mmCIF file of C-alpha atoms and ligand atoms in Angstrom:
data_model
loop_
_atom_site.group_PDB
_atom_site.id
_atom_site.type_symbol
_atom_site.label_atom_id
_atom_site.label_comp_id
_atom_site.label_asym_id
_atom_site.label_seq_id
_atom_site.Cartn_x
_atom_site.Cartn_y
_atom_site.Cartn_z
ATOM 1 C CA MET A 1 10.382 28.176 -6.138
ATOM 2 C CA LYS A 2 7.464 29.842 -4.337
ATOM 3 C CA PRO A 3 5.848 28.104 -1.362
ATOM 4 C CA TYR A 4 2.451 26.481 -1.692
ATOM 5 C CA THR A 5 -0.111 25.051 0.682
ATOM 6 C CA MET A 6 -1.487 21.719 -0.507
ATOM 7 C CA GLY A 7 -4.290 20.755 1.857
ATOM 8 C CA GLN A 8 -2.662 20.172 5.230
ATOM 9 C CA PHE A 9 0.846 20.155 3.729
ATOM 10 C CA GLN A 10 3.155 23.145 3.509
ATOM 11 C CA LEU A 11 5.399 22.954 0.462
ATOM 12 C CA SER A 12 8.368 25.274 0.187
ATOM 13 C CA HIS A 13 8.520 25.016 -3.616
ATOM 14 C CA ARG A 14 6.625 23.582 -6.606
ATOM 15 C CA VAL A 15 9.209 21.171 -8.059
ATOM 16 C CA VAL A 16 7.845 17.646 -7.529
ATOM 17 C CA LEU A 17 9.626 14.341 -8.193
ATOM 18 C CA ALA A 18 7.415 12.494 -10.708
ATOM 19 C CA PRO A 19 6.798 8.771 -10.127
ATOM 20 C CA MET A 20 9.461 6.702 -11.883
ATOM 21 C CA THR A 21 9.857 2.943 -11.982
ATOM 22 C CA ARG A 22 13.540 2.156 -11.491
ATOM 23 C CA ASN A 23 13.464 -1.656 -11.393
ATOM 24 C CA ARG A 24 15.859 -1.863 -8.476
ATOM 25 C CA SER A 25 13.742 -3.833 -6.031
ATOM 26 C CA LYS A 26 14.439 -7.511 -5.525
ATOM 27 C CA GLY A 27 11.491 -9.877 -5.308
ATOM 28 C CA SER A 28 9.144 -6.856 -5.189
ATOM 29 C CA VAL A 29 10.692 -5.765 -1.880
ATOM 30 C CA PRO A 30 12.145 -2.234 -1.871
ATOM 31 C CA GLN A 31 15.858 -2.245 -1.077
ATOM 32 C CA PRO A 32 18.014 -0.047 1.185
ATOM 33 C CA HIS A 33 19.603 1.714 -1.819
ATOM 34 C CA ALA A 34 16.227 3.340 -2.476
ATOM 35 C CA ALA A 35 16.669 5.294 0.771
ATOM 36 C CA LEU A 36 19.726 6.981 -0.689
ATOM 37 C CA TYR A 37 18.101 7.559 -4.104
ATOM 38 C CA TYR A 38 15.012 9.232 -2.684
ATOM 39 C CA SER A 39 16.779 11.151 0.074
ATOM 40 C CA GLN A 40 19.174 12.586 -2.531
ATOM 41 C CA ARG A 41 16.100 14.099 -4.209
ATOM 42 C CA ALA A 42 14.451 15.267 -0.981
ATOM 43 C CA THR A 43 14.433 18.924 0.089
ATOM 44 C CA ARG A 44 12.841 20.643 3.058
ATOM 45 C CA GLY A 45 9.218 21.222 2.053
ATOM 46 C CA GLY A 46 9.599 19.358 -1.268
ATOM 47 C CA LEU A 47 7.208 16.670 -2.511
ATOM 48 C CA LEU A 48 8.340 13.304 -3.865
ATOM 49 C CA VAL A 49 6.132 10.677 -5.485
ATOM 50 C CA SER A 50 7.480 7.132 -5.347
ATOM 51 C CA GLU A 51 7.957 4.811 -8.270
ATOM 52 C CA GLY A 52 4.838 2.861 -9.258
ATOM 53 C CA THR A 53 4.312 0.337 -6.446
ATOM 54 C CA LEU A 54 2.251 -2.801 -6.936
ATOM 55 C CA VAL A 55 -0.877 -3.445 -4.894
ATOM 56 C CA SER A 56 -0.675 -7.230 -5.362
ATOM 57 C CA PRO A 57 1.648 -9.788 -6.961
ATOM 58 C CA GLN A 58 1.177 -9.271 -10.721
ATOM 59 C CA GLY A 59 4.081 -7.497 -12.317
ATOM 60 C CA TYR A 60 7.811 -7.606 -12.508
ATOM 61 C CA PRO A 61 9.821 -8.732 -9.491
ATOM 62 C CA GLU A 62 12.038 -5.653 -9.764
ATOM 63 C CA ILE A 63 9.072 -3.339 -9.152
ATOM 64 C CA PRO A 64 8.377 -2.823 -5.452
ATOM 65 C CA GLY A 65 5.099 -3.811 -3.883
ATOM 66 C CA ILE A 66 3.129 -2.837 -0.831
ATOM 67 C CA TRP A 67 0.872 -5.777 -0.149
ATOM 68 C CA THR A 68 2.930 -7.665 2.483
ATOM 69 C CA GLN A 69 4.172 -6.728 5.935
ATOM 70 C CA GLU A 70 7.725 -7.410 4.748
ATOM 71 C CA GLN A 71 7.304 -4.756 2.041
ATOM 72 C CA VAL A 72 5.810 -2.302 4.545
ATOM 73 C CA GLU A 73 8.793 -2.817 6.864
ATOM 74 C CA ALA A 74 11.205 -2.388 3.948
ATOM 75 C CA TRP A 75 9.583 0.917 2.929
ATOM 76 C CA LYS A 76 9.815 2.367 6.463
ATOM 77 C CA PRO A 77 13.532 3.293 6.461
ATOM 78 C CA ILE A 78 13.179 4.691 2.925
ATOM 79 C CA VAL A 79 10.292 6.912 3.991
ATOM 80 C CA ASP A 80 12.204 7.893 7.153
ATOM 81 C CA ALA A 81 15.217 8.921 5.064
ATOM 82 C CA VAL A 82 13.011 11.248 3.002
ATOM 83 C CA HIS A 83 11.284 12.654 6.078
ATOM 84 C CA SER A 84 14.588 13.283 7.799
ATOM 85 C CA LYS A 85 15.347 15.756 4.997
ATOM 86 C CA GLY A 86 12.021 17.498 5.679
ATOM 87 C CA ALA A 87 10.303 16.351 2.463
ATOM 88 C CA LEU A 88 6.888 14.810 1.909
ATOM 89 C CA PHE A 89 6.591 11.407 0.306
ATOM 90 C CA PHE A 90 3.578 9.943 -1.497
ATOM 91 C CA CYS A 91 3.402 6.327 -2.612
ATOM 92 C CA GLN A 92 2.156 5.729 -6.141
ATOM 93 C CA ILE A 93 0.019 2.580 -6.005
ATOM 94 C CA GLY A 94 -0.880 0.703 -9.143
ATOM 95 C CA HIS A 95 -1.655 -2.458 -11.064
ATOM 96 C CA VAL A 96 -0.069 -3.295 -14.417
ATOM 97 C CA GLY A 97 -2.940 -5.477 -15.655
ATOM 98 C CA ARG A 98 -2.073 -6.976 -19.053
ATOM 99 C CA VAL A 99 1.337 -5.267 -19.195
ATOM 100 C CA SER A 100 2.833 -8.443 -17.801
ATOM 101 C CA THR A 101 3.334 -12.099 -18.557
ATOM 102 C CA ALA A 102 1.986 -15.340 -17.130
ATOM 103 C CA ASP A 103 5.416 -16.083 -15.576
ATOM 104 C CA PHE A 104 4.970 -13.187 -13.185
ATOM 105 C CA GLN A 105 1.555 -14.250 -11.870
ATOM 106 C CA LEU A 106 1.460 -16.198 -8.622
ATOM 107 C CA ASP A 107 -0.636 -18.937 -10.186
ATOM 108 C CA GLY A 108 1.146 -18.836 -13.553
ATOM 109 C CA GLU A 109 -2.143 -17.917 -15.189
ATOM 110 C CA ALA A 110 -2.759 -15.132 -17.658
ATOM 111 C CA PRO A 111 -2.471 -11.570 -16.354
ATOM 112 C CA ILE A 112 -5.791 -9.812 -15.854
ATOM 113 C CA SER A 113 -7.338 -6.951 -17.777
ATOM 114 C CA SER A 114 -10.655 -5.460 -18.845
ATOM 115 C CA THR A 115 -10.267 -7.499 -22.017
ATOM 116 C CA ASP A 116 -8.677 -10.629 -23.416
ATOM 117 C CA LYS A 117 -6.938 -8.653 -26.178
ATOM 118 C CA PRO A 118 -3.134 -8.646 -25.761
ATOM 119 C CA VAL A 119 -0.906 -5.592 -26.064
ATOM 120 C CA THR A 120 0.589 -5.369 -29.548
ATOM 121 C CA PRO A 121 4.203 -6.612 -29.257
ATOM 122 C CA ASP A 122 6.634 -3.705 -29.328
ATOM 123 C CA ALA A 123 9.103 -4.309 -32.150
ATOM 124 C CA GLU A 124 11.467 -1.600 -30.901
ATOM 125 C CA SER A 125 11.863 -2.808 -27.306
ATOM 126 C CA GLY A 126 11.138 -6.440 -28.092
ATOM 127 C CA ALA A 127 8.588 -6.515 -25.240
ATOM 128 C CA VAL A 128 5.989 -9.246 -25.572
ATOM 129 C CA TYR A 129 3.161 -9.508 -23.053
ATOM 130 C CA SER A 130 0.930 -12.532 -22.452
ATOM 131 C CA LYS A 131 -2.611 -12.665 -23.727
ATOM 132 C CA PRO A 132 -4.616 -11.432 -20.726
ATOM 133 C CA ARG A 133 -7.649 -12.915 -19.067
ATOM 134 C CA ARG A 134 -10.763 -10.741 -18.922
ATOM 135 C CA LEU A 135 -11.635 -10.062 -15.260
ATOM 136 C CA ARG A 136 -15.016 -11.502 -14.280
ATOM 137 C CA THR A 137 -17.451 -8.946 -12.881
ATOM 138 C CA ASP A 138 -17.456 -10.714 -9.514
ATOM 139 C CA GLU A 139 -13.637 -10.493 -9.287
ATOM 140 C CA ILE A 140 -13.567 -6.699 -9.474
ATOM 141 C CA PRO A 141 -14.281 -6.025 -5.766
ATOM 142 C CA GLY A 142 -11.187 -8.101 -4.914
ATOM 143 C CA ILE A 143 -8.938 -5.817 -6.973
ATOM 144 C CA VAL A 144 -10.559 -2.755 -5.397
ATOM 145 C CA ASP A 145 -9.723 -4.303 -2.007
ATOM 146 C CA ASP A 146 -6.097 -4.697 -3.084
ATOM 147 C CA PHE A 147 -5.913 -0.937 -3.635
ATOM 148 C CA ARG A 148 -7.572 -0.327 -0.271
ATOM 149 C CA ARG A 149 -4.998 -2.535 1.471
ATOM 150 C CA ALA A 150 -2.123 -0.890 -0.398
ATOM 151 C CA ALA A 151 -3.273 2.564 0.711
ATOM 152 C CA ARG A 152 -3.569 1.412 4.322
ATOM 153 C CA ASN A 153 -0.119 -0.198 4.141
ATOM 154 C CA ALA A 154 1.411 2.938 2.620
ATOM 155 C CA ILE A 155 0.211 5.008 5.534
ATOM 156 C CA GLU A 156 1.501 2.352 7.952
ATOM 157 C CA ALA A 157 4.894 2.542 6.220
ATOM 158 C CA GLY A 158 4.913 6.277 6.994
ATOM 159 C CA PHE A 159 4.043 7.746 3.593
ATOM 160 C CA ASP A 160 2.202 11.078 3.819
ATOM 161 C CA GLY A 161 -0.344 9.916 1.274
ATOM 162 C CA VAL A 162 -0.926 7.886 -1.861
ATOM 163 C CA GLU A 163 -1.180 8.660 -5.554
ATOM 164 C CA ILE A 164 -3.425 6.296 -7.519
ATOM 165 C CA HIS A 165 -1.737 5.216 -10.761
ATOM 166 C CA GLY A 166 -4.317 5.842 -13.488
ATOM 167 C CA VAL A 167 -1.920 6.392 -16.396
ATOM 168 C CA HIS A 168 0.153 5.029 -19.280
ATOM 169 C CA GLY A 169 -1.698 1.908 -20.310
ATOM 170 C CA PHE A 170 -1.774 0.102 -16.977
ATOM 171 C CA LEU A 171 -4.847 -1.641 -15.555
ATOM 172 C CA LEU A 172 -6.923 1.440 -14.722
ATOM 173 C CA GLU A 173 -6.483 2.822 -18.228
ATOM 174 C CA GLN A 174 -7.304 -0.588 -19.671
ATOM 175 C CA PHE A 175 -10.754 -0.025 -18.197
ATOM 176 C CA MET A 176 -11.116 3.707 -18.844
ATOM 177 C CA LYS A 177 -10.069 3.878 -22.502
ATOM 178 C CA ASP A 178 -12.356 2.734 -25.259
ATOM 179 C CA SER A 179 -9.629 1.336 -27.534
ATOM 180 C CA VAL A 180 -9.119 -1.480 -25.030
ATOM 181 C CA ASN A 181 -12.244 -1.916 -22.922
ATOM 182 C CA ASP A 182 -14.588 -4.201 -24.882
ATOM 183 C CA ARG A 183 -16.737 -5.363 -21.970
ATOM 184 C CA ASP A 184 -20.485 -5.679 -22.051
ATOM 185 C CA ASP A 185 -21.092 -5.686 -18.284
ATOM 186 C CA GLU A 186 -21.521 -2.563 -16.127
ATOM 187 C CA TYR A 187 -17.751 -1.940 -16.391
ATOM 188 C CA GLY A 188 -17.756 -1.434 -20.164
ATOM 189 C CA GLY A 189 -19.522 0.549 -22.865
ATOM 190 C CA SER A 190 -20.445 4.074 -21.775
ATOM 191 C CA LEU A 191 -17.876 6.486 -20.333
ATOM 192 C CA GLU A 192 -19.520 6.148 -16.935
ATOM 193 C CA ASN A 193 -19.298 2.354 -17.120
ATOM 194 C CA ARG A 194 -15.676 2.350 -18.272
ATOM 195 C CA CYS A 195 -14.698 4.604 -15.381
ATOM 196 C CA ARG A 196 -16.753 2.696 -12.791
ATOM 197 C CA PHE A 197 -13.873 0.434 -11.698
ATOM 198 C CA VAL A 198 -11.531 3.398 -11.247
ATOM 199 C CA VAL A 199 -14.176 5.351 -9.352
ATOM 200 C CA GLU A 200 -14.674 2.375 -7.045
ATOM 201 C CA ILE A 201 -10.932 2.293 -6.395
ATOM 202 C CA ILE A 202 -10.865 6.023 -5.649
ATOM 203 C CA ASP A 203 -13.822 5.691 -3.287
ATOM 204 C CA ALA A 204 -12.190 2.736 -1.520
ATOM 205 C CA VAL A 205 -8.832 4.452 -1.097
ATOM 206 C CA VAL A 206 -10.458 7.677 0.097
ATOM 207 C CA GLY A 207 -12.605 5.676 2.518
ATOM 208 C CA GLU A 208 -9.508 3.963 3.875
ATOM 209 C CA VAL A 209 -7.056 6.842 4.367
ATOM 210 C CA GLY A 210 -9.085 10.039 3.816
ATOM 211 C CA ALA A 211 -9.373 12.281 0.737
ATOM 212 C CA HIS A 212 -6.877 14.721 2.285
ATOM 213 C CA ARG A 213 -4.147 12.137 1.686
ATOM 214 C CA VAL A 214 -5.073 10.974 -1.816
ATOM 215 C CA GLY A 215 -3.922 12.167 -5.237
ATOM 216 C CA MET A 216 -4.802 10.735 -8.636
ATOM 217 C CA ARG A 217 -2.609 10.558 -11.727
ATOM 218 C CA LEU A 218 -4.323 10.531 -15.102
ATOM 219 C CA SER A 219 -3.118 10.674 -18.710
ATOM 220 C CA PRO A 220 -6.235 10.956 -20.879
ATOM 221 C CA PHE A 221 -4.180 11.989 -23.923
ATOM 222 C CA ALA A 222 -1.519 9.289 -23.645
ATOM 223 C CA GLU A 223 -1.352 6.518 -26.210
ATOM 224 C CA TYR A 224 0.857 3.957 -24.511
ATOM 225 C CA LEU A 225 0.434 0.220 -24.828
ATOM 226 C CA ASP A 226 -2.554 0.530 -27.164
ATOM 227 C CA CYS A 227 -4.528 2.498 -24.537
ATOM 228 C CA ILE A 228 -6.098 5.329 -26.501
ATOM 229 C CA ASP A 229 -9.384 7.085 -25.915
ATOM 230 C CA SER A 230 -11.500 8.463 -28.740
ATOM 231 C CA ASP A 231 -12.512 11.464 -26.584
ATOM 232 C CA PRO A 232 -9.746 12.245 -24.080
ATOM 233 C CA VAL A 233 -11.262 15.587 -23.065
ATOM 234 C CA ALA A 234 -14.554 13.970 -22.082
ATOM 235 C CA LEU A 235 -12.656 11.256 -20.206
ATOM 236 C CA GLY A 236 -10.502 13.756 -18.314
ATOM 237 C CA ASN A 237 -13.494 15.938 -17.465
ATOM 238 C CA TYR A 238 -15.524 13.000 -16.247
ATOM 239 C CA MET A 239 -12.706 11.814 -13.986
ATOM 240 C CA VAL A 240 -12.134 15.296 -12.566
ATOM 241 C CA GLN A 241 -15.812 15.451 -11.670
ATOM 242 C CA GLN A 242 -15.459 12.153 -9.833
ATOM 243 C CA LEU A 243 -12.504 13.491 -7.837
ATOM 244 C CA ASN A 244 -14.427 16.668 -7.017
ATOM 245 C CA LYS A 245 -17.142 14.576 -5.370
ATOM 246 C CA HIS A 246 -14.742 14.001 -2.497
ATOM 247 C CA GLU A 247 -14.400 17.131 -0.451
ATOM 248 C CA ASP A 248 -10.694 17.781 0.224
ATOM 249 C CA PHE A 249 -9.493 15.408 -2.514
ATOM 250 C CA LEU A 250 -5.856 16.399 -2.374
ATOM 251 C CA TYR A 251 -4.479 16.572 -5.864
ATOM 252 C CA CYS A 252 -5.006 15.774 -9.495
ATOM 253 C CA HIS A 253 -1.807 14.987 -11.358
ATOM 254 C CA MET A 254 -2.178 15.070 -15.135
ATOM 255 C CA VAL A 255 0.240 14.173 -17.896
ATOM 256 C CA GLU A 256 0.436 16.571 -20.841
ATOM 257 C CA PRO A 257 -0.329 15.419 -24.369
ATOM 258 C CA ARG A 258 2.822 14.716 -26.331
ATOM 259 C CA MET A 259 4.960 17.716 -27.092
ATOM 260 C CA ALA A 260 4.647 19.132 -30.584
ATOM 261 C CA ILE A 261 6.862 21.268 -32.781
ATOM 262 C CA VAL A 262 5.330 24.754 -32.799
ATOM 263 C CA ASP A 263 7.148 27.678 -34.461
ATOM 264 C CA GLY A 264 10.136 25.422 -34.991
ATOM 265 C CA ARG A 265 10.463 24.626 -31.274
ATOM 266 C CA LEU A 266 9.370 21.609 -29.240
ATOM 267 C CA GLN A 267 6.555 22.946 -27.082
ATOM 268 C CA ILE A 268 4.342 21.686 -24.336
ATOM 269 C CA PRO A 269 0.775 21.867 -25.631
ATOM 270 C CA HIS A 270 -0.767 23.011 -22.310
ATOM 271 C CA GLY A 271 -3.665 20.770 -23.077
ATOM 272 C CA LEU A 272 -4.748 20.320 -19.478
ATOM 273 C CA LEU A 273 -6.440 23.691 -19.033
ATOM 274 C CA PRO A 274 -10.052 22.431 -18.973
ATOM 275 C CA PHE A 275 -9.157 19.955 -16.237
ATOM 276 C CA ARG A 276 -7.215 22.552 -14.264
ATOM 277 C CA LYS A 277 -10.236 24.849 -14.393
ATOM 278 C CA ALA A 278 -12.651 22.119 -13.353
ATOM 279 C CA PHE A 279 -10.658 20.531 -10.521
ATOM 280 C CA LYS A 280 -11.196 21.993 -7.058
ATOM 281 C CA GLY A 281 -7.982 20.817 -5.373
ATOM 282 C CA THR A 282 -4.279 21.108 -6.128
ATOM 283 C CA PHE A 283 -3.433 20.652 -9.798
ATOM 284 C CA MET A 284 -0.107 19.131 -10.819
ATOM 285 C CA ALA A 285 1.099 19.014 -14.430
ATOM 286 C CA SER A 286 3.910 16.916 -15.863
ATOM 287 C CA GLY A 287 5.519 15.737 -19.066
ATOM 288 C CA GLY A 288 8.306 17.563 -20.870
ATOM 289 C CA TYR A 289 8.729 20.525 -18.526
ATOM 290 C CA ASP A 290 11.948 22.416 -17.920
ATOM 291 C CA GLY A 291 12.548 25.073 -15.291
ATOM 292 C CA ASP A 292 11.456 28.018 -17.454
ATOM 293 C CA GLU A 293 8.298 26.347 -18.658
ATOM 294 C CA GLY A 294 7.513 25.348 -15.065
ATOM 295 C CA ASN A 295 7.849 28.959 -13.963
ATOM 296 C CA VAL A 296 5.529 30.082 -16.738
ATOM 297 C CA VAL A 297 2.724 27.658 -15.913
ATOM 298 C CA VAL A 298 2.878 28.313 -12.174
ATOM 299 C CA GLU A 299 2.965 32.067 -12.764
ATOM 300 C CA GLU A 300 -0.021 31.840 -15.119
ATOM 301 C CA GLY A 301 -1.989 29.691 -12.685
ATOM 302 C CA TYR A 302 -2.137 26.835 -15.196
ATOM 303 C CA ALA A 303 -0.691 24.489 -12.561
ATOM 304 C CA ASP A 304 -0.014 24.682 -8.844
ATOM 305 C CA LEU A 305 2.825 22.170 -8.998
ATOM 306 C CA VAL A 306 4.977 20.715 -11.760
ATOM 307 C CA ALA A 307 6.313 17.167 -11.566
ATOM 308 C CA TYR A 308 9.637 16.413 -13.239
ATOM 309 C CA GLY A 309 10.637 12.933 -14.329
ATOM 310 C CA ARG A 310 13.818 12.526 -16.351
ATOM 311 C CA PRO A 311 15.385 15.850 -15.272
ATOM 312 C CA PHE A 312 14.924 14.907 -11.598
ATOM 313 C CA LEU A 313 16.209 11.386 -12.214
ATOM 314 C CA ALA A 314 19.475 12.833 -13.540
ATOM 315 C CA ASN A 315 19.686 15.842 -11.206
ATOM 316 C CA PRO A 316 19.211 14.915 -7.574
ATOM 317 C CA ASP A 317 19.440 18.618 -6.658
ATOM 318 C CA LEU A 318 17.011 19.771 -9.358
ATOM 319 C CA PRO A 319 15.201 22.441 -7.263
ATOM 320 C CA ARG A 320 18.520 24.043 -6.367
ATOM 321 C CA ARG A 321 19.683 23.978 -9.982
ATOM 322 C CA PHE A 322 16.441 25.683 -11.020
ATOM 323 C CA GLU A 323 16.927 28.291 -8.345
ATOM 324 C CA LEU A 324 20.483 28.991 -9.498
ATOM 325 C CA LYS A 325 19.583 28.616 -13.176
ATOM 326 C CA ALA A 326 22.433 26.102 -13.345
ATOM 327 C CA ALA A 327 22.896 23.706 -16.244
ATOM 328 C CA LEU A 328 21.517 20.198 -15.855
ATOM 329 C CA ASN A 329 23.118 16.765 -16.004
ATOM 330 C CA LYS A 330 21.918 14.761 -18.981
ATOM 331 C CA TYR A 331 19.943 11.628 -18.260
ATOM 332 C CA ASP A 332 21.197 8.271 -19.435
ATOM 333 C CA ARG A 333 18.251 6.372 -20.869
ATOM 334 C CA SER A 334 20.199 3.097 -20.968
ATOM 335 C CA THR A 335 20.171 2.862 -17.156
ATOM 336 C CA PHE A 336 16.527 3.848 -16.548
ATOM 337 C CA TYR A 337 15.405 0.281 -15.942
ATOM 338 C CA THR A 338 18.631 -1.586 -15.173
ATOM 339 C CA HIS A 339 19.108 -3.136 -11.748
ATOM 340 C CA ASP A 340 22.404 -1.666 -10.553
ATOM 341 C CA PRO A 341 21.975 -0.098 -7.099
ATOM 342 C CA VAL A 342 24.411 2.699 -7.935
ATOM 343 C CA VAL A 343 25.025 3.204 -11.655
ATOM 344 C CA GLY A 344 22.456 5.489 -13.238
ATOM 345 C CA TYR A 345 20.653 5.567 -9.904
ATOM 346 C CA THR A 346 22.497 7.184 -7.014
ATOM 347 C CA ASP A 347 25.621 8.287 -8.898
ATOM 348 C CA TYR A 348 24.281 11.340 -10.721
ATOM 349 C CA PRO A 349 26.410 14.242 -9.483
ATOM 350 C CA PHE A 350 25.231 17.173 -7.420
ATOM 351 C CA LEU A 351 26.343 20.690 -8.191
ATOM 352 C CA ASP A 352 29.749 21.104 -6.661
ATOM 353 C CA ASP A 353 29.031 23.086 -3.504
ATOM 354 C CA GLU A 354 32.349 24.935 -3.639
ATOM 355 C CA THR A 355 32.311 26.179 -7.184
ATOM 356 C CA ASN A 356 28.864 25.508 -8.586
ATOM 357 C CA ASP A 357 30.755 23.729 -11.344
ATOM 358 C CA LEU A 358 29.053 20.983 -13.222
ATOM 359 C CA ASN A 359 30.119 17.397 -13.367
ATOM 360 C CA VAL A 360 28.081 16.457 -16.357
ATOM 361 C CA HIS A 361 27.111 12.829 -16.289
ATOM 362 C CA ALA A 362 28.585 10.973 -19.224
HETATM 363 C C1 FMN B 401 12.427 5.674 -16.019
HETATM 364 C C2 FMN B 401 10.997 6.142 -15.987
HETATM 365 C C3 FMN B 401 10.075 5.442 -15.242
HETATM 366 C C4 FMN B 401 8.742 5.879 -15.150
HETATM 367 N N1 FMN B 401 7.866 5.222 -14.324
HETATM 368 C C5 FMN B 401 6.654 5.745 -14.082
HETATM 369 C C6 FMN B 401 5.831 5.209 -13.048
HETATM 370 O O1 FMN B 401 6.198 4.277 -12.320
HETATM 371 N N2 FMN B 401 4.605 5.766 -12.878
HETATM 372 C C7 FMN B 401 4.162 6.809 -13.642
HETATM 373 O O2 FMN B 401 3.044 7.273 -13.427
HETATM 374 N N3 FMN B 401 4.938 7.356 -14.597
HETATM 375 C C8 FMN B 401 6.181 6.867 -14.810
HETATM 376 N N4 FMN B 401 7.018 7.480 -15.724
HETATM 377 C C9 FMN B 401 6.590 8.721 -16.398
HETATM 378 C C10 FMN B 401 7.108 9.958 -15.632
HETATM 379 O O3 FMN B 401 6.469 10.082 -14.371
HETATM 380 C C11 FMN B 401 6.868 11.258 -16.432
HETATM 381 O O4 FMN B 401 5.499 11.406 -16.671
HETATM 382 C C12 FMN B 401 7.629 11.247 -17.762
HETATM 383 O O5 FMN B 401 8.996 10.946 -17.546
HETATM 384 C C13 FMN B 401 7.518 12.587 -18.489
HETATM 385 O O6 FMN B 401 8.003 13.633 -17.680
HETATM 386 P P1 FMN B 401 9.476 14.286 -17.934
HETATM 387 O O7 FMN B 401 9.430 14.884 -19.296
HETATM 388 O O8 FMN B 401 9.606 15.316 -16.837
HETATM 389 O O9 FMN B 401 10.468 13.166 -17.826
HETATM 390 C C14 FMN B 401 8.334 7.030 -15.860
HETATM 391 C C15 FMN B 401 9.268 7.707 -16.652
HETATM 392 C C16 FMN B 401 10.578 7.300 -16.703
HETATM 393 C C17 FMN B 401 11.571 8.081 -17.533
#
């Protein structure tokens, strides 16, 4: 709960809302109920990162976008609601790439990727994605421009900055990770080549809104949607070096490797240390943290900030609960991605102000 200065921003505590897709936007336009959802999680001097927001029409219609003026106007009251609570709000901008289907593309064509290999269908969730179309080399600057426009639009909508979505098997990882990228142009092959597209996006976004307003989220160890790298440490180190090239690059947000059972207990592996040491700006860690573990890593200097996903989703007053060491509501996985504007979204209870009693969410 200690204050922290992140570039030009004064944070009053280190508990960050991690980006979380909630599938409650209609036609890729954010809806008024998002103002309540985010403002419930806003605190004076707290930092929120928005759900992944599309830079162009390519994904699911329930995921918000930020490529049209209508979307910018729709974000404004949501951002205002967060600011009126005194919190900072960053917009996570991203592209799903092949994690989509032809039905969701404007032209009905195949979704784009670094490759034409499809994602292996997921037997558990039943998700089946279309076979993608390998981006031509000459099409890449157009996608970079989409990120540039999204960053500009985010600032116009009032966001304090943007976080570039470079995680979890979406388009940027489809280029960075060698299990997927099978290109033979200057965007494939060596580590430098595989990261070139992402570096161009970072440079474009920084050029558009300034490094002091840009964060990057990376998950070199993640293995989602067939995106796996044979040398995640080299990948993470290379990307950190690219961020360091921009003086004042605001933050690097990294996702921990999967938790493992150590000494009979599920433990966070703290696998991000080399990146924390190498990165010059603010370092944010996420993935599996609770309040105690967050305290430990901030105290040890392993991370400046800790982003919480599921616990923050289910506990709108998470920083206060950490402060009071109060018990937490349980999250309900079945409503993570449903479309109801209230259920599993804005109806998670706060601590009762009178008694500090818990109303544990069923
Ligand atoms: C419902 C849900 C949606 C998510 N959507 C995103 C997203 O849009 N962008 C992203 O980078 N990560 C996303 N994530 C991952 C979270 O940001 C976070 O890394 C993950 O939940 C692990 O952290 P936790 O253990 O604190 O929940 C999502 C996670 C959940 C549960």
